[in-house]
Short mmCIF file of C-alpha atoms in Angstrom, two decimals:
data_model
loop_
_atom_site.label_atom_id
_atom_site.label_comp_id
_atom_site.label_asym_id
_atom_site.label_seq_id
_atom_site.Cartn_x
_atom_site.Cartn_y
_atom_site.Cartn_z
CA MET A 1 98.60 328.58 169.48
CA LYS A 2 94.75 327.28 168.98
CA LYS A 3 91.62 330.04 168.89
CA LYS A 4 89.57 329.19 172.36
CA VAL A 5 86.22 327.75 171.26
CA THR A 6 82.76 330.77 171.60
CA ILE A 7 79.51 331.12 172.34
CA ARG A 8 79.07 331.73 169.27
CA ASP A 9 81.38 328.69 167.49
CA VAL A 10 78.59 326.95 170.32
CA ALA A 11 75.77 328.84 168.29
CA ARG A 12 76.36 328.80 164.42
CA GLN A 13 77.05 325.11 164.50
CA ALA A 14 74.20 324.86 166.13
CA GLY A 15 71.89 327.41 163.89
CA VAL A 16 71.00 329.21 167.03
CA SER A 17 71.24 331.98 168.80
CA VAL A 18 74.15 332.89 170.95
CA THR A 19 71.11 334.35 174.40
CA THR A 20 69.57 330.64 173.90
CA VAL A 21 73.15 328.82 173.19
CA SER A 22 73.64 331.15 176.72
CA GLN A 23 70.31 330.86 177.94
CA ILE A 24 70.44 327.06 177.76
CA LEU A 25 74.00 326.50 179.06
CA ASN A 26 73.09 328.61 182.08
CA GLY A 27 69.64 326.46 182.83
CA LYS A 28 66.77 327.96 182.27
CA GLY A 29 66.80 326.56 177.93
CA GLN A 30 62.81 324.35 179.19
CA ARG A 31 60.74 327.39 177.01
CA PHE A 32 63.19 325.77 173.66
CA SER A 33 62.08 321.73 172.69
CA LYS A 34 64.17 318.72 174.16
CA ARG A 35 66.44 318.10 170.66
CA THR A 36 67.85 321.59 170.77
CA ARG A 37 68.84 321.42 173.79
CA GLU A 38 70.44 318.59 173.78
CA HIS A 39 71.87 319.76 170.74
CA VAL A 40 73.30 322.22 171.89
CA LEU A 41 74.81 320.93 174.98
CA GLU A 42 76.61 317.53 172.68
CA LEU A 43 78.06 320.38 170.90
CA ARG A 44 79.76 322.09 174.19
CA ASP A 45 80.73 317.90 174.78
CA LYS A 46 82.05 318.15 170.97
CA LEU A 47 83.96 321.73 171.41
CA ASN A 48 85.29 321.32 174.78
CA TYR A 49 83.52 325.40 175.63
CA VAL A 50 84.02 326.24 178.65
CA PRO A 51 82.02 329.64 179.49
CA ASP A 52 84.10 332.76 179.79
CA PHE A 53 83.13 333.91 183.44
CA ASN A 54 83.96 337.30 183.01
CA ALA A 55 80.97 337.65 179.99
CA ARG A 56 78.35 335.40 182.26
CA ASN A 57 80.05 337.29 184.93
CA LEU A 58 78.30 341.00 183.25
CA ILE A 59 74.94 339.34 182.83
CA LEU A 60 74.87 337.25 185.81
CA HIS A 61 76.23 340.83 188.41
CA SER A 62 77.52 337.96 190.43
CA SER A 63 81.62 336.80 190.05
CA GLN A 64 80.80 333.67 191.23
CA THR A 65 83.34 333.51 194.17
CA ILE A 66 83.97 334.29 197.64
CA GLY A 67 86.07 334.89 199.78
CA VAL A 68 87.01 332.94 202.62
CA LEU A 69 90.05 334.75 205.09
CA VAL A 70 91.40 332.25 208.56
CA PRO A 71 94.44 333.04 210.51
CA SER A 72 97.29 329.96 208.94
CA MET A 73 96.90 327.08 206.89
CA SER A 74 98.38 324.56 208.26
CA ASN A 75 96.70 324.09 210.90
CA SER A 76 94.09 321.20 211.03
CA PHE A 77 91.60 322.53 211.81
CA PHE A 78 90.70 325.17 208.98
CA SER A 79 91.21 321.99 206.27
CA SER A 80 88.32 320.08 207.71
CA PHE A 81 86.15 323.56 207.74
CA ILE A 82 87.56 324.35 204.24
CA GLN A 83 86.29 321.23 203.22
CA GLY A 84 82.44 321.83 204.74
CA VAL A 85 82.91 325.34 202.17
CA GLN A 86 84.05 323.43 199.46
CA ASP A 87 81.76 320.65 199.07
CA LYS A 88 78.85 323.73 200.32
CA CYS A 89 80.04 325.84 197.42
CA ARG A 90 79.48 323.27 195.01
CA THR A 91 75.79 323.13 195.34
CA ARG A 92 76.18 326.31 193.71
CA GLU A 93 78.56 326.20 191.34
CA ILE A 94 80.80 329.41 194.05
CA MET A 95 84.37 329.93 193.86
CA PRO A 96 85.68 330.04 196.85
CA LEU A 97 88.90 331.59 197.86
CA VAL A 98 90.93 331.13 200.79
CA PHE A 99 93.37 333.23 202.14
CA GLY A 100 95.77 332.75 205.62
CA ALA A 101 97.91 336.18 206.22
CA ASN A 102 99.20 334.10 210.16
CA HIS A 103 97.86 336.90 211.89
CA ASP A 104 99.30 339.56 210.47
CA GLU A 105 97.15 342.55 210.32
CA LYS A 106 98.45 344.29 207.01
CA LEU A 107 98.29 341.36 205.23
CA GLU A 108 94.93 340.46 206.10
CA ARG A 109 93.06 344.05 205.65
CA TYR A 110 95.07 343.57 202.10
CA TYR A 111 93.30 340.54 201.07
CA LEU A 112 89.86 341.77 202.02
CA THR A 113 90.65 345.26 200.16
CA GLN A 114 92.04 342.90 197.11
CA LEU A 115 88.85 340.45 197.26
CA VAL A 116 86.50 343.69 197.73
CA ALA A 117 87.74 345.00 194.11
CA ARG A 118 87.61 342.32 192.66
CA SER A 119 83.61 342.40 192.96
CA VAL A 120 83.27 338.33 195.26
CA ASP A 121 79.84 338.11 196.47
CA GLY A 122 80.65 337.63 199.64
CA LEU A 123 83.52 336.88 202.85
CA ILE A 124 83.82 334.42 205.45
CA ILE A 125 85.95 336.01 208.35
CA ALA A 126 87.18 333.05 210.96
CA SER A 127 89.98 335.49 211.20
CA SER A 128 89.97 336.51 214.91
CA THR A 129 92.27 340.09 213.49
CA ILE A 130 89.53 341.46 211.48
CA THR A 131 88.14 344.66 213.16
CA THR A 132 85.28 346.41 213.64
CA LYS A 133 87.61 348.78 212.28
CA THR A 134 88.61 347.66 209.45
CA ILE A 135 85.17 346.10 208.45
CA ASP A 136 83.66 349.71 209.14
CA GLU A 137 85.87 351.16 206.21
CA ILE A 138 86.17 348.68 203.79
CA LEU A 139 83.37 345.70 204.01
CA ARG A 140 79.98 348.19 205.44
CA PRO A 141 81.48 351.30 201.98
CA ALA A 142 81.22 348.40 199.69
CA HIS A 143 77.18 346.82 201.27
CA LEU A 144 79.28 343.37 200.71
CA PRO A 145 77.68 340.19 202.57
CA TYR A 146 79.89 338.58 205.65
CA VAL A 147 80.38 335.23 207.68
CA LEU A 148 82.27 335.55 211.07
CA PHE A 149 82.64 332.87 212.98
CA ASP A 150 83.14 333.18 216.62
CA GLN A 151 87.40 334.02 217.75
CA ASN A 152 86.31 337.42 215.69
CA GLY A 153 85.65 339.34 218.76
CA SER A 154 84.26 342.69 216.09
CA ARG A 155 80.74 343.44 216.68
CA GLY A 156 77.61 342.81 214.20
CA GLY A 157 77.16 340.80 211.06
CA ASP A 158 76.00 337.57 210.89
CA ARG A 159 77.51 335.39 212.78
CA LEU A 160 78.78 331.49 213.77
CA GLU A 161 78.82 330.85 217.46
CA VAL A 162 80.52 327.31 218.38
CA ASP A 163 79.38 326.74 222.71
CA ASP A 164 83.29 326.83 223.69
CA TYR A 165 81.99 327.09 227.03
CA GLN A 166 80.20 324.35 227.37
CA GLY A 167 83.02 322.87 225.87
CA GLY A 168 85.33 323.84 228.15
CA ARG A 169 82.92 322.48 231.11
CA LEU A 170 83.42 319.47 229.42
CA ALA A 171 86.60 319.60 229.14
CA ALA A 172 86.90 320.00 233.28
CA LEU A 173 84.76 317.34 234.42
CA HIS A 174 86.17 314.92 232.52
CA LEU A 175 89.69 314.91 234.16
CA ALA A 176 87.63 315.81 237.95
CA SER A 177 85.93 312.32 237.14
CA LEU A 178 89.09 310.57 236.49
CA GLY A 179 90.02 312.13 240.09
CA HIS A 180 92.91 314.85 238.92
CA ARG A 181 92.28 317.53 241.26
CA HIS A 182 95.36 319.47 239.62
CA VAL A 183 94.94 320.21 236.74
CA VAL A 184 96.37 323.15 234.43
CA MET A 185 95.45 324.76 231.57
CA VAL A 186 97.56 325.86 228.02
CA MET A 187 96.00 328.30 226.28
CA PRO A 188 98.38 331.35 224.83
CA ASN A 189 98.44 334.82 226.01
CA ASP A 190 96.03 336.83 223.57
CA ALA A 191 93.50 334.09 223.30
CA THR A 192 90.90 335.46 221.06
CA THR A 193 87.25 335.26 222.47
CA ASN A 194 85.66 331.79 222.25
CA VAL A 195 89.71 330.18 223.39
CA HIS A 196 88.64 332.56 226.68
CA GLN A 197 85.23 331.34 226.76
CA ARG A 198 87.12 328.11 227.00
CA LEU A 199 88.80 328.68 230.28
CA ALA A 200 85.18 330.28 231.13
CA GLY A 201 84.16 327.40 231.02
CA PHE A 202 86.67 325.06 232.19
CA VAL A 203 86.55 327.57 236.16
CA SER A 204 83.30 326.33 236.05
CA GLY A 205 83.26 323.36 235.43
CA LEU A 206 86.40 322.65 238.26
CA GLU A 207 84.50 324.32 240.75
CA GLU A 208 81.09 322.30 240.71
CA HIS A 209 83.89 319.75 242.08
CA HIS A 210 84.64 321.72 244.37
CA ILE A 211 88.65 321.58 242.59
CA SER A 212 90.59 324.89 242.91
CA PHE A 213 92.32 326.95 239.68
CA VAL A 214 93.44 329.70 239.67
CA PRO A 215 93.87 331.30 236.14
CA ASP A 216 97.53 333.87 237.67
CA ARG A 217 98.68 330.15 239.39
CA ASP A 218 96.86 327.54 236.71
CA VAL A 219 97.14 328.51 233.12
CA VAL A 220 100.18 328.57 230.79
CA SER A 221 101.15 331.01 227.83
CA ALA A 222 101.75 329.80 224.13
CA LYS A 223 101.28 329.62 220.99
CA LEU A 224 98.15 327.50 219.41
CA THR A 225 101.26 325.77 217.62
CA LYS A 226 102.88 322.43 218.21
CA ARG A 227 105.84 324.49 218.72
CA GLY A 228 104.13 326.78 221.62
CA GLY A 229 102.63 323.01 223.55
CA TYR A 230 106.58 321.45 223.09
CA GLU A 231 108.13 325.33 224.55
CA ALA A 232 105.26 324.98 227.42
CA THR A 233 106.77 321.59 228.59
CA LYS A 234 108.69 323.40 230.43
CA ALA A 235 106.46 325.53 232.20
CA VAL A 236 103.66 322.91 232.93
CA LEU A 237 106.19 320.39 234.17
CA GLU A 238 107.17 322.94 237.19
CA ARG A 239 103.86 323.09 238.08
CA GLN A 240 103.24 319.39 239.42
CA PRO A 241 99.77 318.96 237.77
CA THR A 242 98.25 315.48 237.62
CA ALA A 243 96.47 316.56 234.29
CA VAL A 244 96.70 319.18 232.31
CA PHE A 245 94.01 321.16 229.18
CA ALA A 246 94.92 322.43 226.11
CA ALA A 247 93.07 324.90 224.31
CA ASN A 248 93.81 323.66 221.30
CA ASP A 249 94.87 319.85 219.85
CA GLU A 250 98.68 321.79 218.69
CA ILE A 251 99.89 322.50 222.07
CA ALA A 252 98.50 319.44 223.23
CA ILE A 253 100.65 317.26 220.40
CA GLY A 254 103.70 319.10 220.77
CA LEU A 255 103.52 319.14 224.48
CA MET A 256 102.89 315.18 224.14
CA ARG A 257 106.59 314.42 222.16
CA GLY A 258 107.47 317.52 225.04
CA PHE A 259 106.53 314.88 228.16
CA LYS A 260 108.29 312.04 225.72
CA GLU A 261 111.28 313.32 225.84
CA GLN A 262 111.46 314.69 229.66
CA GLY A 263 110.85 310.95 230.23
CA VAL A 264 106.85 312.29 231.24
CA LYS A 265 104.61 309.34 230.38
CA VAL A 266 101.21 309.91 229.43
CA PRO A 267 98.72 308.61 230.89
CA ASP A 268 100.04 307.57 233.24
CA ASP A 269 102.03 310.84 234.22
CA ILE A 270 99.94 313.32 233.41
CA SER A 271 96.60 312.98 231.66
CA VAL A 272 97.00 315.36 228.35
CA MET A 273 93.66 316.42 226.57
CA GLY A 274 92.91 318.82 223.41
CA TYR A 275 89.84 320.49 221.87
CA ASP A 276 89.22 320.43 218.38
CA GLY A 277 88.85 317.05 216.94
CA ILE A 278 91.93 317.06 214.87
CA ASP A 279 92.25 314.56 212.36
CA PHE A 280 95.79 314.05 214.25
CA ASP A 281 94.87 312.56 217.39
CA GLU A 282 93.86 309.10 216.71
CA TYR A 283 97.39 309.51 215.51
CA VAL A 284 99.37 310.36 217.96
CA THR A 285 100.74 307.88 220.91
CA PRO A 286 98.33 307.77 222.73
CA ALA A 287 95.79 308.25 220.91
CA LEU A 288 94.47 312.20 222.54
CA THR A 289 91.53 312.96 224.81
CA THR A 290 89.68 316.27 222.63
CA VAL A 291 86.81 318.22 222.90
CA GLN A 292 85.43 317.61 218.80
CA GLN A 293 84.08 320.98 217.05
CA PRO A 294 81.89 320.19 214.23
CA THR A 295 85.07 321.77 211.97
CA HIS A 296 83.65 320.50 208.91
CA GLN A 297 79.62 320.76 209.62
CA ILE A 298 80.95 325.03 210.50
CA GLY A 299 82.36 325.50 207.85
CA ALA A 300 79.07 323.81 205.58
CA ALA A 301 77.28 326.70 207.72
CA ALA A 302 79.03 329.78 206.93
CA VAL A 303 78.45 329.08 203.57
CA GLN A 304 75.13 328.89 204.09
CA MET A 305 74.69 332.11 206.03
CA LEU A 306 76.47 333.57 203.71
CA PHE A 307 73.84 332.22 200.39
CA LYS A 308 70.64 333.73 203.14
CA ARG A 309 72.48 337.08 203.14
CA ILE A 310 73.25 337.01 199.13
CA ASP A 311 70.59 335.92 198.80
CA ASN A 312 67.69 338.68 200.69
CA SER A 313 69.69 341.60 202.09
CA ALA A 314 66.79 342.23 204.13
CA ILE A 315 67.05 338.96 206.46
CA GLU A 316 67.49 339.42 210.03
CA LEU A 317 70.64 339.29 211.44
CA GLN A 318 71.59 335.97 212.02
CA ARG A 319 72.89 334.07 214.81
CA VAL A 320 73.86 330.11 214.30
CA PHE A 321 74.85 328.48 217.40
CA LEU A 322 76.62 324.63 216.27
CA PRO A 323 77.23 321.81 220.09
CA VAL A 324 80.24 320.38 221.18
CA GLN A 325 80.91 316.90 221.42
CA LEU A 326 83.72 315.07 224.38
CA ILE A 327 85.54 312.26 223.04
CA SER A 328 87.86 309.78 225.63
CA ARG A 329 90.81 308.50 223.89
CA GLN A 330 93.53 307.22 225.92
CA SER A 331 95.52 309.98 226.83
CA THR A 332 93.80 310.85 230.08
CA ALA A 333 93.71 308.73 232.51
CA LYS A 334 92.32 307.26 236.28
CA LEU A 335 94.72 309.29 238.70
CA LYS A 336 97.12 306.57 240.38
#
């Protein structure tokens, strides 16, 4: 096996010290001549030198990595969220380590413990099941910076929130403007804080139009998945609504398949709208009306907040609040 090229090999061929090579490769070689800098960089490329990050991190006192915990890797919302994280991390050559544990609290606790043991520089927690107790027991003793996404109800820490109350209200106003007065909402029994905010905003928007909505009667339970929506089809149809608001797009897409199998046409027989604004919305038939979250921006903003905390642990607690917008497509229509 060919021996790996080391920084000492580069220094020896360049005729300079290891320290000189290290400073030039780390962007701190301004005090050296242009000729020396160019020579070192040319040798790096010629020899295919790849830095030893373990050695580099010992010098920089940084792992150059952050941990990202999400509830599901299969949900398209988090795919876009992770893309935003990755794009922002590249600006500082930080490597994000992304884990999804499917709402398994024990597995998420294991990931947290392992990330702390590997000395990541910080954490972004988009998972809803990580508790204040877990944070107190694992993160705070390690003095590890972290940012919480709004579906996590834990207290304290920097937090990024989306205006879910307004999102629910926008959904209600849209359906009311189309003449719908008998509507249902589909959401989980064990809904997270942000989904409850969507429900509260939805109820408020309906009340503005004097439309009766009683959660015990008009909320149908389902998991936040396409399968969850599909399996809720019968319960929704039993209530005979003219429109349905799903707590996320995955539920809405599952409902639309279920309605098609039951011979119920969208939007002729029932209007359907979702929440999140995932890519699939434009490719289902009919295209899905939704309340769009700025998912890529959420990921990038979470990383930016974490960088600020890493750079200065003494700054005040950060709160970033992002807006949502209604995207009207063909799955909703005026009541006939």
